[in-house]
Amino acid sequence: MSQTKTPCLSLHDLLLENADRRILVPPQLCLAPTQPDRVQLPETRYDCFGPIPLQSPKLGSPAVISSPNLVRPIFPSRSSSATDYFSNTDTARNSMDTFINSNATLYGNGSNDRLASKESLLSPLLSKPTLRSRLRSYVQATTQTLFNHVDPKTIFEMLDFRELVYPYNPWKYTVLALVGMAVAAIIVSQQYTHWIDKSMAITRQNLLPVLILVLGLEPLMSIVILFLAKIPDPPLMDQVSEKEGTVDWNETMRGLTKANVNSKMEVSEKSTEDIESQTEGLEKANEYRTALVIPCHNSDERAVKITLESASKHFRPQDIFVVDNGKSKYPPNNFRQFIRDQHPDIVYIWSPIGSKNAAQLVGAIAAKSYDYIMTVDDDVSIPANFSPPIHKINHLTKGVAYPLNAIDANGRCPLFMVGWQDCEYKMAGLSKLAESAVCGVLYPHGAGWFCERNTLIDLMSNYHSDFIADDVNSGIALQKMKKRIAFDPQVILKTEVPTTIFGPGLNWWQQRKNSWEMGRHGRLLAFAGRLFLSLNGQTTPHGIIAQKTLHAYAICTIVVDWLRIPVFITMGSNLFFWRQALLLTLISVIPLLLLKYISARKRKDLQPGFWASVTYPFYKQLYATVSIMGAVRSVTWYIGGPKKPKTIKEMLEEGDERLFWLDERFESNPGWLADEGEAMGLVPGAGTVRTGCVDGIRFRATGDGGGGGSHGGS
C-alpha cells in the first residue's frame, strides 16, 4: 500500500474541543488496528469523535501516528480554565483506555515488538502540567496576542506619506500649500514675538485648567449625562427568564406590545379586556410592515449567516433585502449563491455604487410594499426581544436608534480592545438616552437603526452627503428635514468590532483614523451650521437649548483634539505635566463605575465590565492619539484629497448610468443587474452554461468569467 502523509497533530486533538474531537497518541505508540489505515472509535459511546488518521508503511504492519515530537500539555483554548483542562484530560484518558483495549494491540517504539506499559506511554501526555509549563504557556499566549495586534502592513501604511501628494489634484496641493503657509507663519511669528514661549509659560502657570480642558471635558460631560438619563427597568423578557429560566418569545412580544399600549393609553382607566383588544389590534396592524435591509460589501459569510439567523426570528425571508455593493457593474464573486443557500426567498440585490448609504436607499426603494425599514450592518445580531418600534413613529419622529454591545467573532466581550469598545458603546447609548428625553437623538448608530421608509428614501436621495461618518450624516440630514430620532433602550444590537489595534485585516486604528475620526472632523462646518443657522425642528426652549449645547460640545471636542497637538509638543518634556495628566485621565473611570453600580444597577445588559472600566483610561490615551491623526488626515486627505464620490442627489441630476433602480426592470425584479451578470457569465462561479439575449445580443456563456473592476467599501 502506498504511504500517505498525515499532518502532525496537536494536543487539541487529544483534549475534547468543540465538535472536532480526536485523540492524540504519543509518537512512540504503535497501533495494530482492526483496519489497515483507519481506526474508528465506538460510535455508540463516542459519537462526537472522528476517525484517527494513521500512517501504515505496508499492509498488515503496525500503523503509527505521524507526529515526530511529543507535545506539551497546554490549555485546549484561551477560554478554557485549568479545571476544564484536567476534566477533559481525565475524560481523554478514559476514552484512550477504552479505545486501546477494544480496538488495537499495543506495541513498543517503532520496530521494537516488545509490549509496552499503557501507563508509561500515556503518562507524559496526560500528566497534569507543572507550574513551569503553565507559566511558559501563559508567556507564549501573551506574546502571541501582542504580535496579533501588530501587522507590518499597517505599520508601513502609518509611515507611508504618499497619500498626501498622490494622486495629483489641484485642490489637494492648494490645501497643502495653505497648511504649509500656516506652519511657516507660526515659525516666523515665533521668531519675532516669541508667542509660543509666552504660551508655554501661561500653560505651566495654569496647568490644571488646561489638563481639565484637554483630558477631562468628556468625563465631566458624561457625569452630567448620567444625571439626565433615566434608564428604564429591564425588559419583560429578562424578568421572565429570571423567574422561569426560559422565555416564550410570543408571550414576551405580546407583553412588550401591551407595555407600549399602556404608555400611550392611560391604562389605569381601562379594563384588562380593553388592553387585550388594543394589543391584538396593534399586533395585527404592525404585522409585515417592516422590511430588513442589510448592506454588504466583501462580507464575511460567517458574520452574515449569524445576522440572518438572528433576523429570522422577526422577519420572513421575503422581508429581508441583502444589498451587495461595489464599483463594478456586476458582482465580482458568487456571494449571491451563499444568500440563496441560507434561504431562496431572501431578496438579493447588486448595486454598482460602492456606498453603504446608496445600498440602504436601494433596499428601501425595493421594499415598496413596506412602510418601515430596519437597516443593520452585515455583522450585527438582532436580539430576540426586538419588535418594530412603530409606536414611536409620528408626524415629527421618523427614526429610532438603538444601543450597541461590542462583541468579537465568537460572540464574546473579552477584556481590552473589545471590552473597551463595549464601554465606549455603553456611554454612547447613555448619551442618546439623555438626548431622546430632551431634544431627540442627534445621530443614530450606523450599525443599525429603524426609519420610516419614505423618510429614509427622501433622506438618502436629497440630504445625505457621503458614506464617511454615515451615522452623523444621517442625523444631520434628519435635522435639516426638521425631523427627530427616538431611542429604544430595551433592544440592544450586538455588533462585531475590531479586536486588534494594528493587527491584520480591519483593525481598530484603521477604522478610527481613516473613517470615524476623519469623518467627525470633516463635519466641523456641518456642526457649526446646525448650531448657528437653524433650530433643527426644535420648538420648545429646553429642546433648543439642549440641542445647541450638544452641537457646541461636538465642536469643542474637535477643537480640543487640535489643542492637544501644541500642548503635547510644548509640555512633552515636563514630567510634572505627565504625572498630572495620568492622574486626571483616571477620571474617565468614574462615569463607567457610576453607570455600572448606580444608574444601570437593575440593567445588567447596559452595564460595562468592571475590569474594562478600570483599565479604560489606557484606551482613552490611545483614542487621544488616533483622534489627532484623524484630525490631521481630515485636512490633508479628506478635505484636500481625491475627488469625493457623487451624492445620490448629484447622480440623479446628472442621470448617472449607475442608478439601476430607474430601469423599468427594477420594478418587477430588484436583482435584475445580478441576473444579467450571471446570464452573461460575468459573475465568477455563478453556475452552468447559459444562453440568452441581453440588449439584442445573443450569447452562450458559462458562469466562470472574470468579475472585473475594483470595488469600493460600504
XYZ file of C-alpha atoms in Angstrom:
714
model
C 0.000 0.000 0.000
C 1.277 3.475 -0.835
C 2.377 5.619 2.057
C 0.137 8.623 2.836
C 1.445 11.603 4.765
C -0.667 12.668 7.712
C -0.204 16.130 9.224
C 1.151 16.437 12.743
C -1.461 16.517 15.437
C -1.581 18.846 18.421
C -2.885 18.380 21.924
C -6.150 19.908 20.731
C -6.738 16.527 19.055
C -6.295 14.779 22.390
C -8.421 17.051 24.522
C -12.100 17.272 23.821
C -12.520 20.557 21.933
C -15.757 21.690 20.286
C -17.169 19.400 17.587
C -13.827 18.146 16.247
C -12.711 15.785 18.972
C -9.865 13.365 18.381
C -7.332 11.513 20.493
C -3.609 12.035 20.059
C -1.333 9.089 20.756
C 2.317 9.720 21.699
C 4.607 9.252 18.696
C 6.339 6.224 20.205
C 2.984 4.434 20.404
C 2.298 1.972 17.566
C -1.174 0.605 16.888
C -2.166 -2.516 15.017
C -5.709 -1.557 14.057
C -8.521 -3.805 13.057
C -8.497 -1.950 9.714
C -5.239 -1.219 7.870
C -5.387 2.569 7.616
C -8.020 3.960 9.963
C -9.304 3.158 13.414
C -12.899 4.155 14.138
C -13.828 4.755 17.763
C -17.022 3.120 19.002
C -19.796 5.351 17.666
C -22.249 4.320 20.376
C -20.279 5.988 23.129
C -18.100 8.472 21.276
C -20.467 9.784 18.619
C -18.668 13.159 18.594
C -15.278 11.623 17.894
C -13.851 11.407 14.413
C -11.634 8.639 12.987
C -7.966 8.755 13.901
C -5.728 9.145 10.815
C -2.944 6.580 10.792
C 0.077 6.035 8.615
C 0.788 2.474 7.570
C 4.122 1.635 5.875
C 2.735 -1.560 4.383
C -0.338 -3.706 4.592
C -0.578 -5.694 7.800
C 2.166 -3.837 9.641
C 1.603 -1.745 12.744
C 0.241 1.691 11.863
C 1.829 4.696 13.548
C 0.688 8.245 14.180
C 2.662 10.694 12.032
C 3.819 13.073 14.743
C 7.580 13.500 15.269
C 7.545 15.342 18.585
C 5.842 14.997 21.914
C 3.534 17.891 22.615
C 3.495 19.845 25.850
C 0.305 19.909 27.936
C -1.433 23.234 27.362
C -4.957 24.506 27.763
C -7.192 23.441 24.872
C -8.337 27.012 24.189
C -7.951 30.526 25.505
C -11.381 30.368 27.079
C -10.699 27.100 28.928
C -9.658 27.069 32.553
C -7.303 24.749 34.368
C -10.294 22.895 35.805
C -11.670 22.319 32.303
C -8.272 21.066 31.222
C -7.947 18.482 33.981
C -11.550 17.372 33.499
C -11.033 16.938 29.777
C -7.742 15.139 30.387
C -9.468 12.577 32.635
C -12.141 12.049 30.002
C -9.490 11.631 27.327
C -7.612 9.105 29.488
C -10.772 7.011 29.940
C -11.513 7.246 26.236
C -7.959 6.148 25.390
C -8.201 3.184 27.754
C -11.432 2.017 26.153
C -10.033 2.582 22.680
C -6.777 0.714 23.281
C -8.460 -2.220 24.981
C -11.194 -2.673 22.347
C -9.702 -1.571 19.054
C -5.928 -2.078 18.923
C -2.929 -4.030 20.098
C -0.278 -2.030 21.914
C 3.347 -2.210 20.797
C 6.612 -0.542 21.679
C 8.642 2.092 19.914
C 8.908 1.850 16.105
C 10.184 -1.530 15.017
C 10.540 -2.810 18.582
C 7.883 -5.510 19.143
C 8.015 -5.635 22.921
C 4.755 -4.902 24.741
C 4.885 -1.522 26.407
C 3.088 -0.343 29.522
C -0.010 1.670 28.696
C 0.533 3.961 31.659
C 4.176 4.612 30.773
C 3.213 5.617 27.253
C 0.324 7.893 28.201
C 1.738 9.471 31.361
C 3.987 12.008 29.545
C 0.975 13.305 27.702
C -1.797 13.049 30.259
C 0.093 14.199 33.352
C -1.017 17.433 34.963
C 1.031 20.458 33.862
C 3.684 21.802 36.194
C 3.912 25.411 37.313
C 6.784 25.936 34.889
C 4.828 24.585 31.934
C 1.828 26.714 32.849
C 3.973 29.836 33.078
C 5.569 29.031 29.729
C 2.129 28.615 28.164
C 0.903 31.927 29.552
C 4.036 33.727 28.316
C 3.644 32.194 24.858
C -0.046 33.098 24.718
C 0.658 36.676 25.827
C 3.460 37.063 23.285
C 1.259 35.701 20.506
C -1.541 38.087 21.477
C 0.820 41.062 21.318
C 2.071 40.014 17.891
C -1.534 39.612 16.722
C -2.058 43.314 17.486
C 0.734 44.441 15.171
C 0.677 43.877 11.419
C 3.716 45.039 9.392
C 1.417 46.204 6.601
C -0.439 48.533 8.979
C 2.826 49.924 10.357
C 4.020 50.568 6.802
C 0.776 52.378 5.960
C 1.211 54.561 9.056
C 4.657 55.617 7.819
C 3.625 55.949 4.172
C 3.036 59.615 3.333
C 2.413 59.135 -0.377
C -1.310 59.711 0.023
C -0.500 63.310 0.952
C 0.796 64.049 -2.545
C -0.748 61.351 -4.765
C -2.844 61.294 -6.831
C -2.275 64.730 -8.297
C -5.127 67.105 -7.624
C -5.021 70.933 -7.812
C -7.259 71.251 -4.776
C -5.048 68.828 -2.810
C -1.956 70.938 -3.447
C -3.877 74.101 -2.666
C -4.829 72.719 0.739
C -1.263 71.500 1.374
C 0.047 74.915 0.399
C -2.317 76.562 2.875
C -1.197 74.169 5.605
C 2.435 74.898 4.773
C 1.799 78.643 4.897
C 0.153 78.285 8.292
C 3.141 76.359 9.657
C 5.525 78.927 8.190
C 3.517 81.754 9.743
C 3.751 80.087 13.143
C 7.510 79.722 12.854
C 8.084 83.289 11.628
C 5.793 84.846 14.222
C 7.581 82.879 16.943
C 10.900 84.349 15.871
C 9.620 87.927 16.204
C 7.094 87.772 19.047
C 8.112 84.617 20.989
C 4.415 83.911 21.494
C 4.985 80.166 21.825
C 7.360 80.735 24.741
C 4.838 83.021 26.359
C 2.065 80.479 25.789
C 4.177 77.751 27.381
C 4.717 79.940 30.438
C 0.989 80.618 30.736
C 0.255 76.906 30.285
C 2.650 75.974 33.080
C 1.056 78.510 35.378
C -2.437 77.181 34.602
C -1.588 73.533 34.086
C -4.590 72.084 35.901
C -7.267 74.045 33.946
C -5.503 73.190 30.690
C -5.446 69.491 31.556
C -9.100 69.572 32.605
C -9.972 71.071 29.223
C -7.823 68.650 27.234
C -8.403 65.445 29.197
C -11.378 65.961 31.493
C -14.009 67.522 29.242
C -15.538 64.258 28.070
C -15.682 62.537 31.511
C -17.271 65.642 33.041
C -19.865 65.747 30.269
C -20.553 62.034 30.823
C -21.181 62.629 34.533
C -23.702 65.354 33.668
C -25.422 62.977 31.228
C -25.647 60.322 33.954
C -27.901 62.632 35.956
C -30.068 63.468 32.927
C -30.563 59.972 31.540
C -33.284 57.867 33.122
C -32.552 54.202 32.472
C -35.788 52.163 32.290
C -36.393 48.912 34.115
C -35.312 45.631 32.498
C -37.406 44.431 29.539
C -40.125 41.925 30.298
C -38.233 39.058 28.700
C -35.429 39.448 31.268
C -37.974 39.304 34.096
C -39.457 36.128 32.660
C -36.059 34.495 32.224
C -35.075 35.292 35.810
C -38.257 33.760 37.205
C -38.762 30.736 34.980
C -35.400 30.176 33.302
C -36.974 30.035 29.825
C -38.725 32.533 27.641
C -41.801 32.176 25.471
C -40.952 34.808 22.853
C -44.523 35.077 21.584
C -45.746 35.860 25.063
C -42.877 38.289 25.556
C -43.699 40.124 22.345
C -47.299 40.433 23.417
C -46.127 41.748 26.768
C -43.868 44.321 25.133
C -46.625 45.442 22.813
C -49.006 45.663 25.751
C -46.484 47.853 27.560
C -46.369 50.162 24.563
C -50.140 50.427 24.555
C -50.071 51.161 28.271
C -47.701 54.074 27.804
C -49.969 55.674 25.234
C -53.483 54.970 26.503
C -53.764 55.725 30.225
C -54.228 52.060 31.059
C -55.130 52.755 34.632
C -58.566 53.807 33.403
C -59.141 50.784 31.173
C -60.009 47.199 31.871
C -57.921 44.138 31.049
C -60.257 43.304 28.168
C -59.631 46.708 26.620
C -55.896 46.170 26.889
C -56.100 42.778 25.191
C -58.223 44.105 22.344
C -55.922 47.062 21.799
C -52.884 44.755 21.914
C -54.312 42.389 19.321
C -55.201 45.297 17.076
C -51.736 46.797 17.353
C -50.078 43.437 16.657
C -52.202 42.954 13.574
C -51.513 46.484 12.369
C -47.752 46.005 12.788
C -47.628 42.654 11.008
C -45.282 42.557 7.992
C -44.982 46.328 7.697
C -41.215 46.416 8.281
C -38.502 45.268 5.880
C -34.916 44.493 6.864
C -32.176 45.994 4.665
C -28.619 44.651 5.063
C -25.899 46.487 3.083
C -22.960 44.180 2.260
C -19.508 44.593 0.751
C -16.839 41.869 0.674
C -18.765 40.401 3.577
C -17.643 37.614 5.862
C -20.095 34.784 5.216
C -19.876 33.581 8.800
C -20.902 37.006 10.143
C -23.685 37.366 7.561
C -25.052 33.948 8.477
C -25.243 34.950 12.143
C -27.010 38.178 11.184
C -29.545 36.327 9.042
C -30.164 33.731 11.742
C -30.896 36.452 14.279
C -33.184 38.191 11.782
C -35.125 35.010 11.002
C -36.855 35.251 14.384
C -38.523 38.514 13.382
C -38.643 38.690 9.582
C -39.881 36.373 6.888
C -37.267 35.551 4.222
C -39.071 37.739 1.668
C -38.886 40.653 4.141
C -35.065 40.605 4.068
C -33.199 42.607 1.394
C -29.460 41.913 1.128
C -27.907 44.713 -0.938
C -24.418 43.742 -2.059
C -22.442 46.682 -3.446
C -19.171 47.662 -5.106
C -17.808 49.698 -8.000
C -18.087 47.055 -10.713
C -21.161 46.740 -12.914
C -21.727 43.115 -11.923
C -20.958 41.168 -8.735
C -17.238 40.252 -8.519
C -17.986 36.995 -6.704
C -20.774 34.492 -6.171
C -21.900 35.832 -2.791
C -25.438 35.578 -4.132
C -25.262 31.790 -4.044
C -24.371 31.940 -0.361
C -27.517 34.014 0.251
C -29.568 31.508 -1.746
C -28.173 28.706 0.403
C -29.482 30.479 3.521
C -32.969 30.763 2.032
C -34.052 31.132 -1.604
C -36.700 33.735 -0.753
C -34.225 36.276 0.653
C -34.034 39.162 -1.820
C -30.503 39.664 -3.185
C -29.660 42.913 -4.978
C -26.374 44.019 -6.557
C -25.669 47.768 -6.519
C -22.814 49.117 -8.709
C -22.447 52.146 -6.413
C -19.772 51.492 -3.796
C -21.640 53.148 -0.941
C -23.409 51.864 2.140
C -25.896 54.729 2.002
C -26.727 54.014 -1.644
C -27.250 50.360 -0.696
C -29.688 51.399 2.033
C -31.530 53.584 -0.463
C -31.735 50.748 -2.991
C -33.098 48.380 -0.353
C -35.703 50.918 0.765
C -36.838 51.510 -2.831
C -37.049 47.760 -3.479
C -39.174 47.265 -0.327
C -42.102 49.032 -1.967
C -44.802 47.095 -0.102
C -43.476 48.076 3.337
C -43.928 51.170 5.465
C -40.781 50.956 7.615
C -37.152 49.959 7.196
C -34.871 48.346 9.744
C -31.301 48.539 8.449
C -28.333 46.787 10.073
C -24.738 46.098 9.101
C -23.754 42.627 7.939
C -22.103 41.811 11.290
C -24.936 42.846 13.626
C -27.126 40.444 15.609
C -30.733 41.425 16.234
C -31.825 40.393 19.764
C -34.716 38.066 20.446
C -36.792 40.806 22.102
C -36.770 43.015 19.013
C -40.112 44.376 17.886
C -40.586 47.087 15.228
C -40.984 50.324 17.244
C -43.794 51.606 15.069
C -45.495 53.125 18.101
C -42.606 55.612 18.410
C -43.111 56.993 14.880
C -45.314 60.055 14.428
C -45.507 63.227 12.349
C -42.306 64.546 13.960
C -40.314 61.438 14.963
C -39.289 59.427 11.909
C -36.463 57.213 13.193
C -35.454 55.085 16.180
C -31.899 54.497 17.399
C -30.659 51.537 19.462
C -27.855 50.939 21.980
C -24.988 48.653 20.998
C -22.954 45.906 22.632
C -19.471 45.166 21.309
C -18.553 41.519 20.661
C -15.816 39.597 18.887
C -16.259 36.957 16.181
C -17.119 34.364 18.846
C -19.906 36.476 20.322
C -17.905 37.259 23.473
C -16.770 40.519 25.056
C -13.226 39.842 26.300
C -11.086 42.326 28.178
C -9.046 45.027 26.467
C -9.952 46.067 22.898
C -13.440 44.546 22.715
C -14.247 45.338 26.347
C -13.044 48.933 25.955
C -15.127 49.478 22.836
C -18.090 48.000 24.693
C -17.595 50.633 27.419
C -17.493 53.254 24.688
C -20.774 51.992 23.217
C -22.393 51.843 26.642
C -21.597 55.514 27.280
C -22.742 56.466 23.773
C -26.049 54.708 24.422
C -26.419 56.601 27.683
C -25.871 59.888 25.822
C -28.513 59.003 23.250
C -30.939 58.096 26.024
C -30.456 61.539 27.578
C -30.787 63.240 24.179
C -34.058 61.442 23.437
C -35.569 62.820 26.648
C -34.960 66.474 25.812
C -34.463 67.046 22.082
C -34.342 63.724 20.266
C -31.291 61.644 19.394
C -28.851 63.636 17.297
C -27.204 60.722 15.470
C -28.214 57.046 15.285
C -25.615 54.306 15.439
C -24.590 53.403 11.908
C -24.599 49.708 12.835
C -28.399 49.629 12.915
C -31.468 51.835 13.181
C -35.165 51.988 12.293
C -36.735 54.551 9.971
C -39.943 55.301 8.135
C -39.439 54.142 4.531
C -40.454 57.336 2.726
C -38.330 59.408 5.094
C -35.299 57.192 4.505
C -35.677 57.469 0.725
C -36.013 61.257 0.940
C -33.067 61.477 3.350
C -30.695 59.432 1.166
C -31.845 60.992 -2.107
C -31.808 64.681 -1.202
C -29.940 65.362 2.048
C -27.219 62.776 2.635
C -23.636 63.674 1.690
C -21.223 60.703 1.541
C -20.629 57.363 3.258
C -17.850 58.644 5.564
C -19.373 59.105 9.052
C -22.715 57.841 7.732
C -24.353 57.904 11.171
C -23.518 61.594 11.679
C -24.664 62.398 8.146
C -27.982 60.630 8.728
C -28.586 62.605 11.920
C -27.691 65.931 10.291
C -29.924 65.113 7.311
C -32.919 64.449 9.579
C -32.262 67.716 11.400
C -32.318 69.510 8.053
C -35.667 67.828 7.400
C -36.926 69.101 10.800
C -37.448 65.521 11.995
C -36.365 63.676 15.133
C -34.990 60.312 16.196
C -36.310 58.386 19.210
C -34.397 55.819 21.274
C -35.295 52.276 22.335
C -33.089 51.228 25.288
C -34.781 47.835 25.618
C -33.441 46.434 22.332
C -29.640 46.124 22.248
C -27.930 45.263 18.976
C -24.694 43.289 19.121
C -22.021 44.284 16.616
C -18.622 42.813 15.883
C -15.754 45.211 16.484
C -12.031 45.150 15.640
C -10.128 43.015 18.120
C -6.615 44.328 17.401
C -5.013 47.769 17.409
C -2.654 47.387 14.431
C -3.400 43.759 13.529
C -4.127 42.188 10.137
C -7.393 42.946 8.364
C -9.649 45.747 9.534
C -8.030 46.852 12.776
C -9.078 49.487 15.276
C -6.504 52.061 14.165
C -7.579 51.960 10.513
C -11.280 52.076 11.361
C -10.977 55.086 13.633
C -8.292 57.111 11.813
C -9.398 56.501 8.228
C -13.145 56.665 8.787
C -14.664 57.581 12.141
C -12.346 60.326 13.375
C -11.564 61.676 9.935
C -15.285 61.890 9.191
C -16.080 63.519 12.544
C -13.536 66.261 11.990
C -14.736 66.656 8.419
C -18.209 67.536 9.757
C -16.979 70.608 11.660
C -18.723 73.108 9.364
C -21.891 70.993 9.394
C -21.945 71.090 13.211
C -21.451 74.857 13.110
C -24.329 75.216 10.633
C -26.672 73.240 12.890
C -25.547 75.332 15.865
C -25.821 78.837 14.424
C -28.091 78.693 11.370
C -31.086 76.524 12.276
C -33.387 75.426 15.080
C -33.450 71.928 13.526
C -37.163 71.499 14.125
C -36.993 72.218 17.861
C -39.975 74.180 19.184
C -39.507 74.185 22.976
C -36.972 76.296 24.908
C -35.423 73.299 26.673
C -35.174 71.393 23.373
C -33.459 74.300 21.619
C -31.008 74.885 24.469
C -30.202 71.183 24.857
C -29.570 70.610 21.164
C -27.476 73.771 20.777
C -25.412 72.692 23.782
C -24.786 69.270 22.242
C -23.705 70.794 18.925
C -21.405 73.182 20.784
C -19.936 70.232 22.695
C -19.271 68.379 19.403
C -17.406 71.429 18.106
C -15.454 71.722 21.374
C -14.256 68.116 21.153
C -12.875 68.797 17.673
C -11.134 71.967 18.877
C -9.694 70.068 21.862
C -8.210 67.458 19.510
C -6.299 70.241 17.749
C -5.271 71.816 21.070
C -3.701 68.538 22.140
C -1.018 68.940 19.472
C 0.626 72.156 20.800
C 0.022 71.134 24.422
C 1.825 67.809 23.998
C 4.601 69.424 21.948
C 5.263 72.249 24.403
C 4.797 70.225 27.596
C 6.091 66.847 26.450
C 9.394 67.226 28.303
C 7.750 68.247 31.582
C 7.480 65.270 33.956
C 5.060 67.131 36.217
C 2.735 67.549 33.225
C 2.658 63.808 32.550
C 2.131 62.975 36.224
C -0.826 65.324 36.414
C -2.140 64.138 33.048
C -2.069 60.475 34.071
C -3.861 61.217 37.341
C -6.509 63.289 35.556
C -7.020 60.535 32.996
C -8.332 58.320 35.801
C -11.468 60.497 35.865
C -12.711 58.531 32.838
C -13.256 55.562 35.182
C -15.810 57.417 37.316
C -18.704 57.664 34.795
C -18.375 53.975 33.919
C -18.470 52.839 37.538
C -21.395 55.172 38.279
C -23.232 53.682 35.320
C -22.483 50.119 36.380
C -23.296 50.346 40.082
C -25.867 53.148 40.292
C -27.625 54.202 37.086
C -27.780 50.738 35.475
C -27.759 48.631 38.633
C -31.007 46.920 37.502
C -29.871 46.554 33.883
C -27.020 44.098 33.541
C -27.320 44.332 29.770
C -26.354 48.020 29.938
C -23.531 47.652 32.450
C -19.898 47.863 31.333
C -17.446 45.247 32.572
C -15.583 46.057 35.771
C -12.057 45.353 34.548
C -12.755 47.025 31.229
C -13.927 50.084 33.175
C -10.923 50.368 35.478
C -8.486 49.949 32.560
C -10.462 52.314 30.325
C -8.044 55.268 30.844
C -5.440 53.432 28.779
C -7.943 53.185 25.923
C -8.677 56.914 26.204
C -4.979 57.671 25.737
C -4.976 55.524 22.608
C -8.056 57.371 21.426
C -6.450 60.762 22.020
C -3.669 59.726 19.657
C -5.956 58.363 16.959
C -8.165 61.476 17.230
C -5.182 63.693 16.473
C -4.220 61.539 13.480
C -7.818 61.569 12.258
C -7.886 65.357 12.554
C -4.692 65.702 10.514
C -5.978 63.283 7.882
C -9.272 65.153 7.601
C -7.315 68.221 6.430
C -4.520 66.654 4.405
C -6.519 63.862 2.750
C -10.287 64.216 3.189
C -10.701 67.943 2.568
C -7.850 68.213 0.100
C -7.847 64.607 -1.011
C -9.110 62.761 -4.070
C -12.357 63.626 -5.768
C -15.218 62.737 -3.479
C -17.941 60.363 -4.654
C -21.063 61.984 -6.013
C -24.059 62.207 -3.753
C -27.256 60.477 -4.801
C -28.778 63.874 -5.490
C -25.915 64.791 -7.834
C -26.173 61.435 -9.582
C -29.907 61.927 -10.086
C -29.380 65.399 -11.502
C -26.713 64.151 -13.919
C -28.589 60.991 -14.922
C -25.759 58.691 -13.823
C -25.928 55.303 -15.537
C -25.305 53.508 -12.224
C -28.806 54.425 -10.991
C -30.050 50.990 -11.979
C -33.243 51.307 -9.931
C -34.509 53.768 -12.541
C -34.580 50.926 -15.074
C -38.074 49.559 -15.630
C -36.827 46.032 -14.866
C -36.167 47.026 -11.239
C -39.903 47.360 -10.584
C -40.523 43.642 -11.023
C -37.028 42.308 -10.263
C -34.733 44.375 -7.992
C -31.934 41.858 -8.588
C -32.015 42.208 -12.370
C -28.451 43.507 -12.591
C -27.077 40.424 -10.831
C -29.268 38.246 -13.082
C -27.814 39.935 -16.132
C -24.265 39.396 -14.938
C -24.921 35.717 -14.276
C -26.643 35.272 -17.629
C -23.659 36.772 -19.446
C -21.204 34.644 -17.487
C -19.577 37.650 -15.849
C -20.026 36.526 -12.243
C -17.233 34.148 -11.116
C -18.527 30.738 -10.094
C -22.134 31.673 -10.795
C -23.133 28.420 -12.394
C -23.575 26.392 -15.543
C -23.727 27.215 -19.239
C -26.456 29.717 -20.039
C -27.953 31.076 -23.219
C -29.997 34.174 -23.659
C -30.276 37.650 -25.074
C -29.258 40.957 -23.467
C -29.814 44.261 -25.281
C -30.410 42.418 -28.522
C -27.172 40.407 -28.341
C -27.483 36.625 -28.157
C -24.864 34.781 -26.142
C -23.819 31.410 -24.788
C -21.529 31.540 -21.750
C -20.546 29.799 -18.549
C -20.545 31.285 -15.081
C -16.784 31.231 -14.511
C -15.836 34.524 -16.187
C -13.874 37.340 -14.594
C -15.509 39.781 -12.196
C -13.588 42.838 -13.338
C -13.138 46.211 -11.737
C -12.130 47.485 -8.357
C -14.865 47.946 -5.825
C -15.436 50.317 -3.005
C -16.431 49.872 0.596
C -19.828 50.091 2.098
